[in-house]
Amino acid sequence: MGAFDLIVVGGGLVGAALAWGAQIAGANVVLLDEGDVAFRAARGNFGLVWLQGKGVGIPPYMHWSLRAGRMWPDFAERLSTAVSFDIGWRQPGGLQFCFSEAEIAKRRDIIARTQADGGDIDISILDRADLRALLPDIGDEVVGASFSSLDGHVSPLYLLRALQLAFQAAGGHYRPGFRVEHINAETGAFRASSQIGSVLGRRIVLAAGLGAAKLAPQMGLSMPVKPERGQIVVTERVKSFLPYATNCVRQSVEGTVLLGSSHEERGFDEGTDVATTAALCRTAARVFPALADATVVRSWGSLRVMTPDGLPIYEESARYPGAFAVTCHSGVTLASVHALEIGPALVQGRLPSHLSSFTSERFDVHQS
Ligand SMILES: Cc1cc2nc3c(=O)[nH]c(=O)nc-3n(C[C@H](O)[C@H](O)[C@H](O)COP(=O)(O)OP(=O)(O)OC[C@H]3O[C@@H](n4cnc5c(N)ncnc54)[C@H](O)[C@@H]3O)c2cc1C
């Protein structure tokens, strides 16, 4: 087989979104994924498309995230149509609950800073009476919330599956079990090699989550990502009570309730612990006391993909033009722009100029 137009390394949410977007933009793409042995945030996340407060104080990130939020309805529609199943996307708006007036004041500050930076998002403060009108079962300790109609949620597993299926349905080549170990620049092309073979592509993008840190230096790139553990608890299915996305409780389309998620520095440990799951349950029961009677059926730990400042990396290698790095810690939220803007941009061989502040040079550890 000749060279592909684009090799995508990593079949998690970032890689799968890029691959689908590039394939439907007309490229011949191969998506290489290590498989079930890898750390995969894509399979353990909370499923929020969360915009309120995102990127406050960092306008390029805020505007990019808001763009992603606005593109989600079109993205979800196109993806669901391509695979003919419901990916669980809903955009009912999102609520961030507050337990004190001090927390409400912080939310007001976020709204003011968002407006000061020109953020095109409506965020309002709801007092307890407003909130009770929306959610009669809300707990007595909740004094209010901030609300944004742009926030939504999705089933992360359906999203990942849909991206992989839609990519293949559009003619993309999906290679699971292909752990890339070496990447070499050959004349006008890149060769990605694993123990089971190699593929050749005119361009390559490293989107391998935590696996990208090791590969990037081979392409003169730097992706200094580290894991941050998040634990999530899931209850049995209960009757529908929560039509909104929220910062700590989410009811799936099937009726289960997700409680989450923690933020922990635990290296590559994907485990769970009782203290953390108990804390997640306690917070959820403060917000919705009736949840105290729901049976917990599962909990898990999963690793976020974090850069040193928590912002994404979008970069083309100066040493090897045609080799790109893409990573972020909100791969659900940004899936729309990754598919519909970055995927096609990779086909053109040029990242959008408004993302130029997201190179790894900001970490001052650039590989020469
Ligand atoms: C607890 C938790 C809650 C979260 N909640 C949200 C949320 O509500 N909203 C949101 O937007 N984001 C959320 N996230 C983040 C989101 O899940 C990630 O941003 C996203 O999954 C990152 O996608 P990724 O493709 O970069 O990495 P991953 O999903 O980790 O995928 C990386 C892929 O690369 C592959 N790979 C690795 N090394 C190699 C190699 N050498 N060769 C080939 N393939 C390789 C792996 O097999 C894997 O499939 C959450 C994450 C966690 C952990």
Coordinates of C-alpha atoms and ligand atoms in Angstrom, one line a residue:
M1 CA 0.0 0.0 0.0
G2 CA 1.3 3.5 -0.8
A3 CA 1.5 6.4 1.6
F4 CA -1.5 7.6 3.5
D5 CA -2.3 11.3 3.4
L6 CA -2.3 11.4 7.2
I7 CA -1.3 9.0 10.0
V8 CA -3.1 9.7 13.3
V9 CA -1.3 8.1 16.3
G10 CA -3.8 7.5 19.1
G11 CA -7.4 6.4 18.8
G12 CA -8.8 8.1 21.9
L13 CA -11.2 11.0 21.8
V14 CA -8.7 13.4 20.4
G15 CA -7.2 11.1 17.7
A16 CA -10.6 9.6 16.6
A17 CA -12.1 13.1 16.2
L18 CA -9.1 14.3 14.2
A19 CA -9.1 11.2 12.0
W20 CA -12.9 11.4 11.3
G21 CA -12.6 15.1 10.5
A22 CA -9.6 14.6 8.2
Q23 CA -11.2 11.6 6.4
I24 CA -14.5 13.4 5.7
A25 CA -12.4 16.4 4.5
G26 CA -11.2 14.1 1.7
A27 CA -8.0 12.6 3.0
N28 CA -6.9 8.9 3.1
V29 CA -6.3 8.5 6.8
V30 CA -4.9 5.7 9.0
L31 CA -5.7 5.7 12.7
L32 CA -3.3 3.7 14.8
D33 CA -4.3 2.8 18.4
E34 CA -2.4 0.9 21.0
G35 CA -5.6 -0.7 22.3
D36 CA -7.1 -1.8 25.7
V37 CA -3.8 -2.0 27.5
A38 CA -3.2 1.7 27.1
F39 CA -4.3 4.5 29.6
R40 CA -7.4 5.9 28.0
A41 CA -9.2 9.0 29.4
A42 CA -11.6 8.6 26.5
R43 CA -13.1 5.5 28.3
G44 CA -13.3 6.9 31.8
N45 CA -14.5 10.5 31.6
F46 CA -17.6 12.4 32.9
G47 CA -19.0 13.4 29.5
L48 CA -19.5 17.1 30.0
V49 CA -19.3 19.6 27.2
W50 CA -18.6 22.4 29.7
L51 CA -18.1 26.0 28.8
Q52 CA -18.9 28.2 31.7
G53 CA -15.7 29.3 33.4
K54 CA -13.5 27.5 30.9
G55 CA -10.4 29.6 30.0
V56 CA -11.2 32.5 32.3
G57 CA -8.1 34.8 32.2
I58 CA -6.8 33.0 29.0
P59 CA -8.8 34.5 26.2
P60 CA -7.5 32.3 23.3
Y61 CA -8.5 29.2 25.2
M62 CA -11.8 30.6 26.3
H63 CA -12.7 31.6 22.7
W64 CA -11.6 28.3 21.3
S65 CA -13.7 26.4 23.9
L66 CA -16.7 28.6 23.2
R67 CA -16.3 27.9 19.5
A68 CA -16.3 24.2 20.3
G69 CA -19.5 24.6 22.3
R70 CA -21.3 26.4 19.5
M71 CA -20.2 23.7 17.0
W72 CA -21.3 20.8 19.1
P73 CA -24.9 20.7 17.8
D74 CA -23.8 20.5 14.2
F75 CA -21.0 18.1 15.1
A76 CA -23.4 15.8 17.1
E77 CA -26.0 15.9 14.3
R78 CA -23.4 14.9 11.6
L79 CA -21.9 12.2 13.7
S80 CA -25.2 10.7 14.8
T81 CA -26.4 10.7 11.2
A82 CA -23.2 9.0 10.1
V83 CA -23.6 6.1 12.5
S84 CA -27.4 6.1 12.9
F85 CA -27.5 5.9 16.7
D86 CA -28.0 8.4 19.5
I87 CA -24.7 9.4 21.0
G88 CA -26.5 10.8 24.1
W89 CA -25.8 14.4 23.2
R90 CA -28.1 16.8 25.1
Q91 CA -27.7 20.6 25.5
P92 CA -30.1 21.4 28.3
G93 CA -27.7 23.9 29.9
G94 CA -25.3 23.4 32.8
L95 CA -25.5 24.2 36.5
Q96 CA -22.6 24.7 38.8
F97 CA -23.9 24.4 42.3
C98 CA -22.9 26.7 45.2
F99 CA -23.1 25.8 48.9
S100 CA -22.3 29.3 50.2
E101 CA -22.6 33.0 49.4
A102 CA -18.8 33.0 49.0
E103 CA -19.1 30.4 46.2
I104 CA -21.8 32.5 44.5
A105 CA -19.5 35.5 44.7
K106 CA -16.8 33.5 42.9
R107 CA -19.2 32.6 40.2
R108 CA -20.1 36.3 39.8
D109 CA -16.4 37.0 39.4
I110 CA -16.1 34.4 36.7
I111 CA -19.0 35.9 34.9
A112 CA -17.5 39.4 35.1
R113 CA -14.1 38.2 33.9
T114 CA -15.7 36.2 31.0
Q115 CA -17.5 39.3 29.9
A116 CA -14.4 41.5 30.3
D117 CA -12.5 39.1 27.9
G118 CA -15.4 39.3 25.3
G119 CA -16.7 35.7 26.0
D120 CA -19.8 35.1 24.0
I121 CA -21.7 33.1 26.6
D122 CA -24.6 33.8 28.8
I123 CA -24.0 32.8 32.4
S124 CA -26.6 33.8 35.0
I125 CA -26.8 33.4 38.7
L126 CA -29.8 31.5 40.0
D127 CA -30.8 31.9 43.6
R128 CA -32.3 29.1 45.7
A129 CA -35.8 29.9 44.6
D130 CA -34.9 29.9 40.9
L131 CA -33.1 26.6 41.4
R132 CA -36.0 25.0 43.2
A133 CA -38.3 26.0 40.3
L134 CA -36.0 24.0 38.0
L135 CA -35.1 21.2 40.3
P136 CA -37.7 20.6 43.1
D137 CA -35.5 17.8 44.6
I138 CA -32.5 20.1 45.3
G139 CA -31.0 19.8 48.8
D140 CA -31.4 22.5 51.5
E141 CA -27.6 23.2 51.6
V142 CA -27.5 24.4 48.0
V143 CA -27.8 28.2 48.1
G144 CA -27.8 28.8 44.3
A145 CA -26.0 28.0 41.1
S146 CA -24.6 29.5 37.9
F147 CA -26.3 28.5 34.7
S148 CA -25.2 28.5 31.1
S149 CA -27.4 27.3 28.3
L150 CA -24.3 26.5 26.2
D151 CA -23.3 23.6 28.4
G152 CA -24.3 20.1 27.5
H153 CA -23.4 16.4 28.0
V154 CA -22.9 13.3 25.9
S155 CA -22.3 9.6 26.5
P156 CA -18.5 9.4 26.2
L157 CA -18.4 5.8 25.2
Y158 CA -21.0 6.3 22.4
L159 CA -19.1 9.3 21.3
L160 CA -15.8 7.4 21.0
R161 CA -17.5 4.4 19.3
A162 CA -19.3 6.7 16.9
L163 CA -16.1 8.5 15.9
Q164 CA -14.3 5.3 15.3
L165 CA -17.3 3.8 13.3
A166 CA -18.0 7.0 11.3
F167 CA -14.3 7.2 10.4
Q168 CA -14.3 3.7 9.0
A169 CA -17.6 4.1 7.3
A170 CA -16.1 7.1 5.5
G171 CA -13.3 4.9 4.2
G172 CA -10.7 5.4 7.0
H173 CA -8.3 2.7 8.0
Y174 CA -8.5 1.8 11.7
R175 CA -5.6 -0.3 13.2
P176 CA -6.2 -1.3 16.8
G177 CA -3.4 -3.1 18.6
F178 CA -0.8 -0.9 16.8
R179 CA 1.4 0.5 19.4
V180 CA 3.7 3.0 17.6
E181 CA 7.2 2.8 18.9
H182 CA 9.3 4.6 16.3
I183 CA 8.6 7.3 13.9
N184 CA 11.1 8.1 11.1
A185 CA 11.1 10.9 8.6
E186 CA 11.7 9.5 5.1
T187 CA 11.8 11.6 1.9
G188 CA 8.5 13.5 1.8
A189 CA 6.9 11.0 4.3
F190 CA 6.8 9.6 7.8
R191 CA 7.0 6.0 8.8
A192 CA 5.3 4.9 12.0
S193 CA 6.5 1.5 13.2
S194 CA 5.2 -1.0 15.8
Q195 CA 6.0 -4.6 16.5
I196 CA 3.4 -5.7 14.1
G197 CA 4.4 -3.6 11.1
S198 CA 4.7 -0.1 9.8
V199 CA 2.7 2.5 7.9
L200 CA 3.8 5.4 5.7
G201 CA 2.1 8.8 5.6
R202 CA 2.7 12.2 4.0
R203 CA 1.7 13.8 7.3
I204 CA 1.5 12.5 10.9
V205 CA -0.3 13.8 14.0
L206 CA 0.6 12.6 17.5
A207 CA -2.6 12.4 19.5
A208 CA -1.8 9.5 21.8
G209 CA -2.8 11.1 25.1
L210 CA -0.3 10.1 27.8
G211 CA 1.5 7.9 25.2
A212 CA 2.5 11.0 23.2
A213 CA 5.1 12.2 25.7
K214 CA 7.6 9.5 24.6
L215 CA 6.9 9.8 20.9
A216 CA 7.0 13.5 20.5
P217 CA 10.8 14.0 20.7
Q218 CA 11.3 11.7 17.8
M219 CA 9.5 14.4 15.7
G220 CA 11.3 17.3 17.3
L221 CA 8.1 18.0 19.3
S222 CA 7.5 18.3 23.0
M223 CA 4.4 17.0 24.7
P224 CA 5.2 17.1 28.4
V225 CA 1.9 15.6 29.5
K226 CA 1.3 14.0 32.9
P227 CA -1.5 12.0 34.4
E228 CA -4.1 13.4 36.8
R229 CA -6.4 10.8 38.2
G230 CA -10.2 11.3 38.4
Q231 CA -12.5 8.9 40.1
I232 CA -16.2 8.6 39.1
V233 CA -19.0 6.7 40.9
V234 CA -22.1 5.4 39.1
T235 CA -25.5 4.5 40.6
E236 CA -28.2 2.1 39.5
R237 CA -30.8 3.5 37.1
V238 CA -33.2 5.8 38.8
K239 CA -36.2 7.6 37.5
S240 CA -35.4 10.7 35.4
F241 CA -34.8 13.7 37.8
L242 CA -32.0 15.7 36.4
P243 CA -32.4 17.1 32.9
Y244 CA -29.3 19.4 33.2
A245 CA -25.6 18.9 33.0
T246 CA -24.0 19.8 36.3
N247 CA -20.5 20.1 37.6
C248 CA -20.8 17.1 40.0
V249 CA -23.9 14.9 39.1
R250 CA -25.0 13.7 35.7
Q251 CA -27.9 11.5 34.7
S252 CA -27.2 9.5 31.6
V253 CA -29.8 8.9 29.0
E254 CA -30.2 5.3 30.4
G255 CA -31.0 6.6 33.9
T256 CA -27.8 5.8 35.7
V257 CA -26.3 8.7 37.7
L258 CA -22.6 9.6 37.5
L259 CA -21.0 11.3 40.5
G260 CA -17.7 12.9 39.9
S261 CA -15.0 13.6 39.5
S262 CA -11.9 13.9 41.7
H263 CA -8.6 15.6 40.8
E264 CA -5.6 13.7 42.2
E265 CA -1.9 13.5 41.6
R266 CA -1.3 9.8 41.8
G267 CA 1.1 9.1 38.9
F268 CA -0.1 6.3 36.6
D269 CA -2.3 4.7 39.3
E270 CA -5.8 4.2 37.9
G271 CA -7.2 2.7 41.1
T272 CA -10.0 3.9 43.3
D273 CA -10.2 4.5 47.1
V274 CA -13.1 4.5 49.5
A275 CA -12.3 7.9 50.9
T276 CA -12.6 9.6 47.5
T277 CA -15.7 7.7 46.4
A278 CA -17.4 8.4 49.7
A279 CA -16.6 12.1 49.3
L280 CA -18.1 12.1 45.8
C281 CA -21.2 10.4 47.2
R282 CA -21.5 12.9 50.1
T283 CA -21.4 15.9 47.7
A284 CA -24.0 14.3 45.5
A285 CA -26.3 13.6 48.4
R286 CA -25.9 17.3 49.6
V287 CA -27.1 18.4 46.2
F288 CA -29.8 15.7 45.8
P289 CA -30.6 14.1 49.1
A290 CA -32.7 11.4 47.5
L291 CA -29.5 10.0 45.9
A292 CA -28.5 8.8 49.4
D293 CA -30.9 5.9 48.7
A294 CA -29.5 5.0 45.3
T295 CA -27.4 1.9 45.1
V296 CA -23.8 2.4 43.8
V297 CA -23.0 -0.1 41.1
R298 CA -19.6 0.9 40.0
S299 CA -16.7 3.3 40.4
W300 CA -13.5 3.7 38.5
G301 CA -10.4 5.8 38.2
S302 CA -9.1 7.2 35.0
L303 CA -6.2 9.4 34.0
R304 CA -6.6 12.9 32.6
V305 CA -3.9 14.0 30.1
M306 CA -2.5 17.2 31.6
T307 CA 0.0 19.7 30.2
P308 CA 2.0 21.7 32.8
D309 CA -0.5 24.7 32.5
G310 CA -3.6 22.6 31.7
L311 CA -3.9 24.2 28.2
P312 CA -3.9 22.3 24.9
I313 CA -1.0 21.9 22.6
Y314 CA -1.5 22.4 18.9
E315 CA 1.8 22.5 17.1
E316 CA 3.7 21.6 13.9
S317 CA 7.2 20.5 14.2
A318 CA 9.7 23.1 13.0
R319 CA 12.3 20.3 12.4
Y320 CA 9.9 18.0 10.6
P321 CA 7.2 20.0 8.8
G322 CA 4.2 17.8 8.3
A323 CA 4.5 16.3 11.8
F324 CA 1.9 17.7 14.3
A325 CA 1.1 17.5 18.0
V326 CA -2.4 17.7 19.4
T327 CA -3.4 17.2 23.1
C328 CA -5.8 18.7 25.6
H329 CA -7.5 17.9 28.8
S330 CA -11.1 18.5 27.7
G331 CA -11.3 16.1 24.8
V332 CA -15.0 15.7 25.0
T333 CA -15.7 19.5 24.9
L334 CA -13.2 20.1 22.2
A335 CA -14.2 17.1 20.0
S336 CA -16.3 19.3 17.8
V337 CA -13.5 21.6 16.8
H338 CA -11.0 18.8 16.6
A339 CA -13.2 17.0 14.1
L340 CA -14.6 19.9 12.1
E341 CA -11.7 22.3 12.1
I342 CA -8.4 20.7 13.1
G343 CA -8.9 17.5 11.1
P344 CA -9.5 19.4 7.9
A345 CA -6.6 21.8 8.8
L346 CA -4.3 18.8 9.0
V347 CA -5.3 17.8 5.5
Q348 CA -4.3 21.2 4.3
G349 CA -1.0 20.9 6.3
R350 CA -1.5 24.1 8.3
L351 CA -2.9 24.7 11.8
P352 CA -5.2 27.7 12.2
S353 CA -3.2 30.8 13.0
H354 CA -5.4 31.7 16.0
L355 CA -4.0 28.7 17.8
S356 CA -0.4 29.8 17.5
S357 CA -0.2 30.5 21.3
F358 CA -0.7 26.8 22.0
T359 CA 2.7 25.5 21.0
S360 CA 4.8 23.8 23.6
E361 CA 7.4 26.6 23.4
R362 CA 5.6 28.1 26.3
F363 CA 7.0 25.4 28.5
D364 CA 10.5 26.3 27.5
V365 CA 11.5 22.6 27.2
H366 CA 11.3 22.5 23.4
Q367 CA 13.3 19.7 21.8
S368 CA 15.8 21.0 19.2
Ligands
LIG1 C1 -12.2 11.3 35.3 C2 -12.2 12.1 34.0 C3 -13.2 13.0 33.7 C4 -13.2 13.7 32.6 N1 -14.3 14.5 32.3 C5 -14.3 15.2 31.1 C6 -15.5 16.0 30.8 O1 -16.5 16.0 31.5 N2 -15.4 16.8 29.7 C7 -14.3 16.8 28.9 O2 -14.3 17.5 27.9 N3 -13.2 16.0 29.1 C8 -13.2 15.2 30.3 N4 -12.1 14.5 30.5 C9 -11.0 14.5 29.6 C10 -11.1 13.6 28.4 O3 -11.5 12.3 28.7 C11 -9.8 13.6 27.7 O4 -9.5 15.0 27.4 C12 -9.7 12.8 26.4 O5 -10.2 11.5 26.6 C13 -8.3 12.9 26.0 O6 -8.3 12.2 24.8 P1 -6.9 11.6 24.2 O7 -7.3 11.0 22.9 O8 -5.9 12.7 24.2 O9 -6.4 10.6 25.2 P2 -7.0 9.2 25.6 O10 -8.4 9.2 25.6 O11 -6.3 8.8 26.8 O12 -6.5 8.3 24.4 C14 -5.1 8.1 24.0 C15 -5.1 7.0 23.0 O13 -3.8 6.9 22.5 C16 -3.5 5.5 22.4 N5 -2.0 5.4 22.4 C17 -1.2 5.7 23.5 N6 0.1 5.5 23.1 C18 0.1 5.0 21.9 C19 1.1 4.6 21.0 N7 2.4 4.6 21.3 N8 0.7 4.1 19.8 C20 -0.6 4.1 19.4 N9 -1.6 4.5 20.2 C21 -1.3 4.9 21.4 C22 -4.2 4.8 23.5 O14 -4.5 3.5 23.1 C23 -5.5 5.6 23.6 O15 -6.6 5.1 22.9 C24 -12.1 13.7 31.7 C25 -11.1 12.8 32.0 C26 -11.1 12.0 33.1 C27 -10.0 11.1 33.4

